[in-house]
N, C-alpha and C. Protein backbone atom coordinates (compact mmCIF):
# COMPACT_ATOMS: atom_id res chain seq x y z
N MET A 1 -27.40 58.55 -24.73
CA MET A 1 -28.80 58.36 -24.45
C MET A 1 -29.51 57.78 -25.68
N TYR A 2 -29.21 58.35 -26.86
CA TYR A 2 -29.81 57.82 -28.08
C TYR A 2 -29.37 56.39 -28.33
N THR A 3 -28.12 56.09 -27.99
CA THR A 3 -27.60 54.74 -28.20
C THR A 3 -28.36 53.74 -27.35
N LEU A 4 -28.61 54.08 -26.10
CA LEU A 4 -29.33 53.18 -25.22
C LEU A 4 -30.78 53.00 -25.66
N MET A 5 -31.41 54.07 -26.12
CA MET A 5 -32.78 53.95 -26.61
C MET A 5 -32.82 53.07 -27.86
N ALA A 6 -31.86 53.24 -28.76
CA ALA A 6 -31.82 52.43 -29.97
C ALA A 6 -31.57 50.96 -29.63
N ALA A 7 -30.73 50.71 -28.64
CA ALA A 7 -30.46 49.32 -28.23
C ALA A 7 -31.73 48.69 -27.65
N SER A 8 -32.49 49.44 -26.88
CA SER A 8 -33.73 48.90 -26.32
C SER A 8 -34.74 48.56 -27.40
N VAL A 9 -34.92 49.46 -28.34
CA VAL A 9 -35.85 49.21 -29.44
C VAL A 9 -35.40 48.00 -30.25
N ASN A 10 -34.11 47.92 -30.52
CA ASN A 10 -33.57 46.78 -31.26
C ASN A 10 -33.75 45.47 -30.50
N GLY A 11 -33.63 45.52 -29.19
CA GLY A 11 -33.84 44.32 -28.38
C GLY A 11 -35.26 43.79 -28.52
N VAL A 12 -36.22 44.69 -28.46
CA VAL A 12 -37.63 44.28 -28.62
C VAL A 12 -37.87 43.74 -30.02
N LEU A 13 -37.36 44.43 -31.02
CA LEU A 13 -37.52 43.99 -32.40
C LEU A 13 -36.78 42.68 -32.67
N ALA A 14 -35.65 42.50 -32.03
CA ALA A 14 -34.85 41.30 -32.27
C ALA A 14 -35.59 40.04 -31.85
N TYR A 15 -36.45 40.13 -30.87
CA TYR A 15 -37.21 38.95 -30.45
C TYR A 15 -38.54 38.85 -31.17
N GLY A 16 -39.20 39.99 -31.37
CA GLY A 16 -40.52 39.97 -31.99
C GLY A 16 -40.48 39.67 -33.48
N LEU A 17 -39.47 40.14 -34.18
CA LEU A 17 -39.40 39.95 -35.61
C LEU A 17 -39.21 38.48 -36.01
N PRO A 18 -38.26 37.74 -35.42
CA PRO A 18 -38.14 36.33 -35.80
C PRO A 18 -39.41 35.52 -35.51
N LEU A 19 -40.07 35.82 -34.41
CA LEU A 19 -41.32 35.13 -34.12
C LEU A 19 -42.41 35.53 -35.10
N GLY A 20 -42.39 36.80 -35.49
CA GLY A 20 -43.40 37.31 -36.41
C GLY A 20 -43.29 36.72 -37.81
N ILE A 21 -42.09 36.31 -38.22
CA ILE A 21 -41.95 35.74 -39.56
C ILE A 21 -42.08 34.22 -39.55
N GLY A 22 -42.40 33.66 -38.39
CA GLY A 22 -42.71 32.23 -38.32
C GLY A 22 -41.56 31.32 -37.97
N LEU A 23 -40.47 31.82 -37.43
CA LEU A 23 -39.39 30.94 -37.01
C LEU A 23 -39.79 30.21 -35.73
N ALA A 24 -39.22 29.04 -35.54
CA ALA A 24 -39.48 28.30 -34.31
C ALA A 24 -38.96 29.11 -33.13
N GLU A 25 -39.55 28.86 -31.97
CA GLU A 25 -39.17 29.66 -30.80
C GLU A 25 -37.71 29.49 -30.44
N SER A 26 -37.16 28.30 -30.56
CA SER A 26 -35.74 28.09 -30.23
C SER A 26 -34.84 28.84 -31.22
N THR A 27 -35.21 28.83 -32.50
CA THR A 27 -34.44 29.57 -33.51
C THR A 27 -34.57 31.06 -33.27
N ALA A 28 -35.77 31.50 -32.94
CA ALA A 28 -35.99 32.93 -32.66
C ALA A 28 -35.16 33.36 -31.46
N THR A 29 -35.03 32.51 -30.46
CA THR A 29 -34.23 32.82 -29.28
C THR A 29 -32.76 32.94 -29.65
N MET A 30 -32.26 32.01 -30.48
CA MET A 30 -30.85 32.07 -30.90
C MET A 30 -30.59 33.33 -31.73
N VAL A 31 -31.50 33.66 -32.63
CA VAL A 31 -31.36 34.88 -33.44
C VAL A 31 -31.36 36.11 -32.53
N THR A 32 -32.24 36.10 -31.56
CA THR A 32 -32.34 37.22 -30.63
C THR A 32 -31.06 37.38 -29.82
N VAL A 33 -30.54 36.29 -29.29
CA VAL A 33 -29.31 36.34 -28.49
C VAL A 33 -28.14 36.84 -29.35
N ALA A 34 -28.04 36.34 -30.57
CA ALA A 34 -26.97 36.78 -31.46
C ALA A 34 -27.11 38.27 -31.78
N TRP A 35 -28.34 38.70 -32.07
CA TRP A 35 -28.57 40.10 -32.39
C TRP A 35 -28.27 41.00 -31.19
N LEU A 36 -28.67 40.59 -30.01
CA LEU A 36 -28.40 41.39 -28.81
C LEU A 36 -26.90 41.45 -28.51
N ALA A 37 -26.18 40.37 -28.81
CA ALA A 37 -24.72 40.39 -28.64
C ALA A 37 -24.09 41.41 -29.59
N VAL A 38 -24.56 41.44 -30.82
CA VAL A 38 -24.05 42.42 -31.79
C VAL A 38 -24.37 43.83 -31.31
N ILE A 39 -25.60 44.05 -30.88
CA ILE A 39 -26.01 45.38 -30.39
C ILE A 39 -25.16 45.78 -29.18
N ALA A 40 -24.93 44.85 -28.25
CA ALA A 40 -24.11 45.15 -27.07
C ALA A 40 -22.69 45.52 -27.49
N LEU A 41 -22.13 44.82 -28.46
CA LEU A 41 -20.80 45.13 -28.94
C LEU A 41 -20.76 46.52 -29.56
N VAL A 42 -21.76 46.86 -30.35
CA VAL A 42 -21.82 48.19 -30.98
C VAL A 42 -21.95 49.27 -29.91
N VAL A 43 -22.79 49.06 -28.92
CA VAL A 43 -22.97 50.05 -27.84
C VAL A 43 -21.66 50.26 -27.09
N VAL A 44 -20.97 49.18 -26.75
CA VAL A 44 -19.69 49.29 -26.03
C VAL A 44 -18.69 50.06 -26.88
N ARG A 45 -18.61 49.76 -28.17
CA ARG A 45 -17.67 50.46 -29.04
C ARG A 45 -18.02 51.94 -29.15
N ILE A 46 -19.29 52.26 -29.23
CA ILE A 46 -19.71 53.66 -29.32
C ILE A 46 -19.36 54.41 -28.04
N LEU A 47 -19.57 53.78 -26.90
CA LEU A 47 -19.29 54.43 -25.62
C LEU A 47 -17.80 54.62 -25.38
N ARG A 48 -16.93 53.90 -26.09
CA ARG A 48 -15.49 54.02 -25.92
C ARG A 48 -14.87 55.09 -26.82
N VAL A 49 -15.63 55.62 -27.77
CA VAL A 49 -15.10 56.64 -28.67
C VAL A 49 -14.76 57.89 -27.88
N GLY A 50 -13.58 58.46 -28.11
CA GLY A 50 -13.23 59.67 -27.41
C GLY A 50 -11.76 60.00 -27.52
N THR A 51 -11.33 60.96 -26.72
CA THR A 51 -9.95 61.44 -26.71
C THR A 51 -9.42 61.37 -25.29
N VAL A 52 -8.19 60.86 -25.17
CA VAL A 52 -7.51 60.82 -23.87
C VAL A 52 -6.21 61.59 -24.00
N VAL A 53 -6.02 62.57 -23.14
CA VAL A 53 -4.80 63.36 -23.13
C VAL A 53 -3.97 62.89 -21.94
N ALA A 54 -2.71 62.52 -22.21
CA ALA A 54 -1.83 62.02 -21.16
C ALA A 54 -0.48 62.73 -21.24
N GLU A 55 0.40 62.41 -20.32
CA GLU A 55 1.72 63.03 -20.27
C GLU A 55 2.53 62.79 -21.54
N ASP A 56 2.35 61.63 -22.17
CA ASP A 56 3.19 61.30 -23.33
C ASP A 56 2.54 61.63 -24.67
N GLY A 57 1.26 61.99 -24.69
CA GLY A 57 0.62 62.34 -25.95
C GLY A 57 -0.89 62.26 -25.89
N ILE A 58 -1.47 62.13 -27.08
CA ILE A 58 -2.93 62.10 -27.22
C ILE A 58 -3.32 60.75 -27.81
N THR A 59 -4.36 60.15 -27.23
CA THR A 59 -4.90 58.92 -27.77
C THR A 59 -6.30 59.22 -28.29
N ARG A 60 -6.51 58.93 -29.57
CA ARG A 60 -7.83 59.10 -30.20
C ARG A 60 -8.43 57.72 -30.38
N GLN A 61 -9.50 57.43 -29.66
CA GLN A 61 -10.18 56.15 -29.75
C GLN A 61 -11.37 56.30 -30.67
N GLY A 62 -11.29 55.65 -31.83
CA GLY A 62 -12.39 55.65 -32.77
C GLY A 62 -13.28 54.44 -32.53
N PHE A 63 -14.23 54.22 -33.43
CA PHE A 63 -15.14 53.08 -33.30
C PHE A 63 -14.38 51.76 -33.40
N LEU A 64 -13.42 51.68 -34.29
CA LEU A 64 -12.67 50.44 -34.49
C LEU A 64 -11.20 50.55 -34.13
N VAL A 65 -10.60 51.72 -34.27
CA VAL A 65 -9.16 51.86 -34.16
C VAL A 65 -8.80 52.85 -33.06
N ARG A 66 -7.73 52.52 -32.33
CA ARG A 66 -7.16 53.43 -31.33
C ARG A 66 -5.82 53.92 -31.87
N ARG A 67 -5.65 55.23 -31.91
CA ARG A 67 -4.40 55.80 -32.41
C ARG A 67 -3.79 56.69 -31.32
N HIS A 68 -2.51 56.43 -31.05
CA HIS A 68 -1.79 57.22 -30.06
C HIS A 68 -0.79 58.10 -30.79
N HIS A 69 -0.79 59.39 -30.47
CA HIS A 69 0.12 60.35 -31.10
C HIS A 69 0.98 60.96 -30.00
N LEU A 70 2.30 60.86 -30.16
CA LEU A 70 3.21 61.49 -29.22
C LEU A 70 3.14 63.01 -29.37
N TRP A 71 3.49 63.71 -28.31
CA TRP A 71 3.44 65.17 -28.37
C TRP A 71 4.34 65.72 -29.46
N SER A 72 5.44 65.02 -29.74
CA SER A 72 6.35 65.50 -30.79
C SER A 72 5.72 65.41 -32.18
N ASP A 73 4.69 64.59 -32.35
CA ASP A 73 4.00 64.47 -33.63
C ASP A 73 2.87 65.49 -33.80
N VAL A 74 2.50 66.15 -32.71
CA VAL A 74 1.41 67.13 -32.76
C VAL A 74 2.02 68.50 -33.07
N HIS A 75 1.58 69.10 -34.18
CA HIS A 75 2.20 70.35 -34.64
C HIS A 75 1.37 71.58 -34.32
N GLU A 76 0.06 71.44 -34.19
CA GLU A 76 -0.77 72.63 -34.01
C GLU A 76 -2.12 72.25 -33.41
N PHE A 77 -2.60 73.08 -32.49
CA PHE A 77 -3.95 72.96 -31.94
C PHE A 77 -4.79 74.06 -32.57
N GLU A 78 -6.04 73.75 -32.84
CA GLU A 78 -6.95 74.78 -33.35
C GLU A 78 -8.33 74.58 -32.74
N LEU A 79 -8.89 75.65 -32.23
CA LEU A 79 -10.24 75.65 -31.69
C LEU A 79 -11.13 76.40 -32.67
N THR A 80 -12.16 75.73 -33.17
CA THR A 80 -13.09 76.32 -34.12
C THR A 80 -14.43 76.55 -33.44
N ASP A 81 -14.92 77.76 -33.52
CA ASP A 81 -16.24 78.10 -32.98
C ASP A 81 -17.22 78.07 -34.16
N ARG A 82 -18.11 77.08 -34.15
CA ARG A 82 -19.07 76.96 -35.25
C ARG A 82 -20.25 77.91 -35.10
N LYS A 83 -20.32 78.60 -33.97
CA LYS A 83 -21.34 79.62 -33.69
C LYS A 83 -22.77 79.11 -33.74
N VAL A 84 -22.96 77.81 -33.67
CA VAL A 84 -24.30 77.22 -33.66
C VAL A 84 -24.25 75.96 -32.80
N VAL A 85 -25.33 75.71 -32.09
CA VAL A 85 -25.44 74.51 -31.28
C VAL A 85 -26.60 73.69 -31.84
N ASN A 86 -26.30 72.47 -32.26
CA ASN A 86 -27.34 71.59 -32.80
C ASN A 86 -28.03 70.84 -31.68
N THR A 87 -29.36 70.89 -31.68
CA THR A 87 -30.13 70.17 -30.67
C THR A 87 -31.18 69.31 -31.36
N ALA A 88 -31.56 68.25 -30.67
CA ALA A 88 -32.65 67.39 -31.12
C ALA A 88 -33.46 67.01 -29.90
N TYR A 89 -34.74 67.35 -29.91
CA TYR A 89 -35.64 67.05 -28.79
C TYR A 89 -35.12 67.60 -27.47
N GLY A 90 -34.50 68.77 -27.54
CA GLY A 90 -34.03 69.44 -26.33
C GLY A 90 -32.67 68.96 -25.84
N ILE A 91 -32.03 68.05 -26.55
CA ILE A 91 -30.72 67.53 -26.14
C ILE A 91 -29.68 68.04 -27.12
N GLN A 92 -28.58 68.58 -26.60
CA GLN A 92 -27.51 69.06 -27.47
C GLN A 92 -26.81 67.86 -28.10
N VAL A 93 -26.84 67.77 -29.42
CA VAL A 93 -26.26 66.63 -30.13
C VAL A 93 -24.98 66.98 -30.87
N GLY A 94 -24.66 68.23 -30.96
CA GLY A 94 -23.44 68.65 -31.62
C GLY A 94 -22.73 69.69 -30.81
N SER A 95 -21.43 69.73 -30.95
CA SER A 95 -20.64 70.69 -30.20
C SER A 95 -20.54 72.00 -30.95
N ARG A 96 -20.56 73.08 -30.22
CA ARG A 96 -20.32 74.39 -30.83
C ARG A 96 -18.84 74.57 -31.12
N TYR A 97 -18.01 74.04 -30.23
CA TYR A 97 -16.56 74.18 -30.36
C TYR A 97 -15.94 72.85 -30.78
N VAL A 98 -15.07 72.89 -31.77
CA VAL A 98 -14.40 71.70 -32.26
C VAL A 98 -12.90 71.92 -32.13
N VAL A 99 -12.21 70.96 -31.50
CA VAL A 99 -10.77 71.03 -31.34
C VAL A 99 -10.13 70.09 -32.34
N THR A 100 -9.22 70.63 -33.15
CA THR A 100 -8.48 69.81 -34.11
C THR A 100 -6.99 69.99 -33.87
N VAL A 101 -6.23 68.99 -34.31
CA VAL A 101 -4.77 69.04 -34.22
C VAL A 101 -4.19 68.65 -35.57
N SER A 102 -2.98 69.13 -35.84
CA SER A 102 -2.22 68.70 -37.01
C SER A 102 -1.26 67.63 -36.53
N ILE A 103 -1.29 66.48 -37.20
CA ILE A 103 -0.52 65.32 -36.75
C ILE A 103 0.44 64.87 -37.85
N GLY A 104 1.65 64.50 -37.44
CA GLY A 104 2.60 63.85 -38.34
C GLY A 104 3.26 64.80 -39.32
N PRO A 105 4.15 64.24 -40.14
CA PRO A 105 4.89 65.07 -41.10
C PRO A 105 3.98 65.69 -42.17
N GLN A 106 2.87 65.02 -42.49
CA GLN A 106 1.94 65.58 -43.47
C GLN A 106 1.01 66.61 -42.84
N ARG A 107 1.05 66.70 -41.52
CA ARG A 107 0.22 67.65 -40.77
C ARG A 107 -1.26 67.52 -41.10
N ARG A 108 -1.73 66.30 -41.04
CA ARG A 108 -3.15 66.04 -41.30
C ARG A 108 -3.99 66.49 -40.13
N ARG A 109 -5.10 67.14 -40.43
CA ARG A 109 -6.00 67.65 -39.39
C ARG A 109 -6.83 66.50 -38.85
N ARG A 110 -6.90 66.38 -37.55
CA ARG A 110 -7.69 65.35 -36.88
C ARG A 110 -8.52 66.01 -35.78
N ILE A 111 -9.77 65.61 -35.70
CA ILE A 111 -10.66 66.12 -34.66
C ILE A 111 -10.42 65.34 -33.38
N LEU A 112 -10.34 66.06 -32.27
CA LEU A 112 -10.25 65.41 -30.96
C LEU A 112 -11.68 65.22 -30.46
N VAL A 113 -12.20 64.04 -30.70
CA VAL A 113 -13.60 63.72 -30.42
C VAL A 113 -13.88 63.82 -28.93
N PHE A 114 -14.95 64.45 -28.58
CA PHE A 114 -15.45 64.65 -27.22
C PHE A 114 -14.54 65.51 -26.36
N LEU A 115 -13.60 66.21 -26.97
CA LEU A 115 -12.88 67.25 -26.25
C LEU A 115 -13.57 68.55 -26.64
N ASP A 116 -14.75 68.74 -26.03
CA ASP A 116 -15.58 69.90 -26.34
C ASP A 116 -16.34 70.33 -25.09
N GLU A 117 -17.14 71.37 -25.24
CA GLU A 117 -17.81 71.94 -24.07
C GLU A 117 -18.84 71.01 -23.45
N ARG A 118 -19.31 70.02 -24.20
CA ARG A 118 -20.31 69.10 -23.65
C ARG A 118 -19.71 68.15 -22.62
N ALA A 119 -18.41 67.93 -22.68
CA ALA A 119 -17.77 66.99 -21.78
C ALA A 119 -17.43 67.60 -20.42
N PHE A 120 -17.62 68.90 -20.28
CA PHE A 120 -17.24 69.59 -19.05
C PHE A 120 -18.43 70.33 -18.48
N ALA A 121 -18.32 70.72 -17.23
CA ALA A 121 -19.40 71.43 -16.55
C ALA A 121 -19.31 72.91 -16.87
N GLY A 122 -19.60 73.25 -18.11
CA GLY A 122 -19.62 74.66 -18.50
C GLY A 122 -18.47 75.04 -19.40
N LEU A 123 -18.65 76.16 -20.06
CA LEU A 123 -17.68 76.65 -21.02
C LEU A 123 -16.38 77.07 -20.35
N ASP A 124 -16.46 77.65 -19.15
CA ASP A 124 -15.25 78.07 -18.44
C ASP A 124 -14.36 76.87 -18.12
N ARG A 125 -14.97 75.79 -17.67
CA ARG A 125 -14.20 74.57 -17.36
C ARG A 125 -13.57 73.99 -18.63
N PHE A 126 -14.30 74.03 -19.73
CA PHE A 126 -13.77 73.56 -21.01
C PHE A 126 -12.56 74.39 -21.42
N GLN A 127 -12.68 75.72 -21.34
CA GLN A 127 -11.55 76.59 -21.69
C GLN A 127 -10.34 76.33 -20.80
N HIS A 128 -10.59 76.12 -19.51
CA HIS A 128 -9.51 75.82 -18.57
C HIS A 128 -8.80 74.52 -18.97
N GLU A 129 -9.57 73.48 -19.26
CA GLU A 129 -8.98 72.19 -19.65
C GLU A 129 -8.23 72.30 -20.97
N LEU A 130 -8.79 73.02 -21.92
CA LEU A 130 -8.14 73.18 -23.21
C LEU A 130 -6.83 73.95 -23.05
N ASN A 131 -6.82 74.97 -22.22
CA ASN A 131 -5.58 75.70 -21.95
C ASN A 131 -4.55 74.80 -21.29
N ALA A 132 -4.98 73.92 -20.39
CA ALA A 132 -4.06 72.98 -19.75
C ALA A 132 -3.47 72.01 -20.77
N VAL A 133 -4.29 71.52 -21.69
CA VAL A 133 -3.81 70.62 -22.73
C VAL A 133 -2.80 71.34 -23.62
N ALA A 134 -3.12 72.56 -24.03
CA ALA A 134 -2.21 73.33 -24.88
C ALA A 134 -0.90 73.62 -24.16
N ALA A 135 -0.95 73.92 -22.86
CA ALA A 135 0.26 74.17 -22.09
C ALA A 135 1.11 72.90 -21.98
N LEU A 136 0.47 71.76 -21.76
CA LEU A 136 1.19 70.49 -21.70
C LEU A 136 1.84 70.19 -23.05
N TRP A 137 1.13 70.41 -24.14
CA TRP A 137 1.68 70.20 -25.47
C TRP A 137 2.90 71.09 -25.70
N GLU A 138 2.78 72.36 -25.34
CA GLU A 138 3.88 73.30 -25.53
C GLU A 138 5.09 72.89 -24.69
N GLN A 139 4.85 72.49 -23.45
CA GLN A 139 5.93 72.06 -22.57
C GLN A 139 6.64 70.82 -23.12
N ARG A 140 5.89 69.83 -23.57
CA ARG A 140 6.48 68.61 -24.11
C ARG A 140 7.18 68.86 -25.45
N ARG A 141 6.63 69.74 -26.24
CA ARG A 141 7.24 70.05 -27.53
C ARG A 141 8.58 70.75 -27.34
N GLN A 142 8.66 71.68 -26.40
CA GLN A 142 9.91 72.37 -26.12
C GLN A 142 10.95 71.43 -25.51
N ALA A 143 10.49 70.49 -24.69
CA ALA A 143 11.41 69.53 -24.07
C ALA A 143 12.01 68.58 -25.10
N SER A 144 11.29 68.29 -26.16
CA SER A 144 11.79 67.35 -27.17
C SER A 144 12.68 68.02 -28.20
N GLN A 145 12.74 69.35 -28.21
CA GLN A 145 13.59 70.06 -29.20
C GLN A 145 14.98 70.26 -28.74
C-alpha cells in the first residue's frame, strides 16, 4: 500500500518538477516517462520480494537476487517472537514473528521474508503453514540421508 502511494506521489512530481524548473514540455514528458518507468520497475521488484516453499526447497526472492536452497542445505528452522507489533497509521508494518533458517555449510542465518503472520488469515493459519513447512523439511532431510 505504501509502495503504491509513493509511486503515485512520484508520478505527480515526475511531471510537475521538470515543468517547474523550466524544461520544454517535450523534454519534461521524456523525463516523466523515464522516471515513471524506473518507478514501475522498482514497484514490480518490491512486489516480487518474498519466500516460496516448494517440494525441492526454499526460494528467497530479494529485490535484485533470487536464491534457491535445496532442503539438504537447510539445517535449522527458528521462529522468533519479537513480542511487539509495529504499526504506522493503523497498518501493521512489521511482523511479530520472524522465521529464519540456517543455510549451507557455514549455517548462515537467513530470514524467510513474508513467511509471517501477516501473510495468512490469522495466527492459527500461520502456525499451521509453518508446521507444514517444517514437516516437509524434516521429511526431505531424512530422505536425503
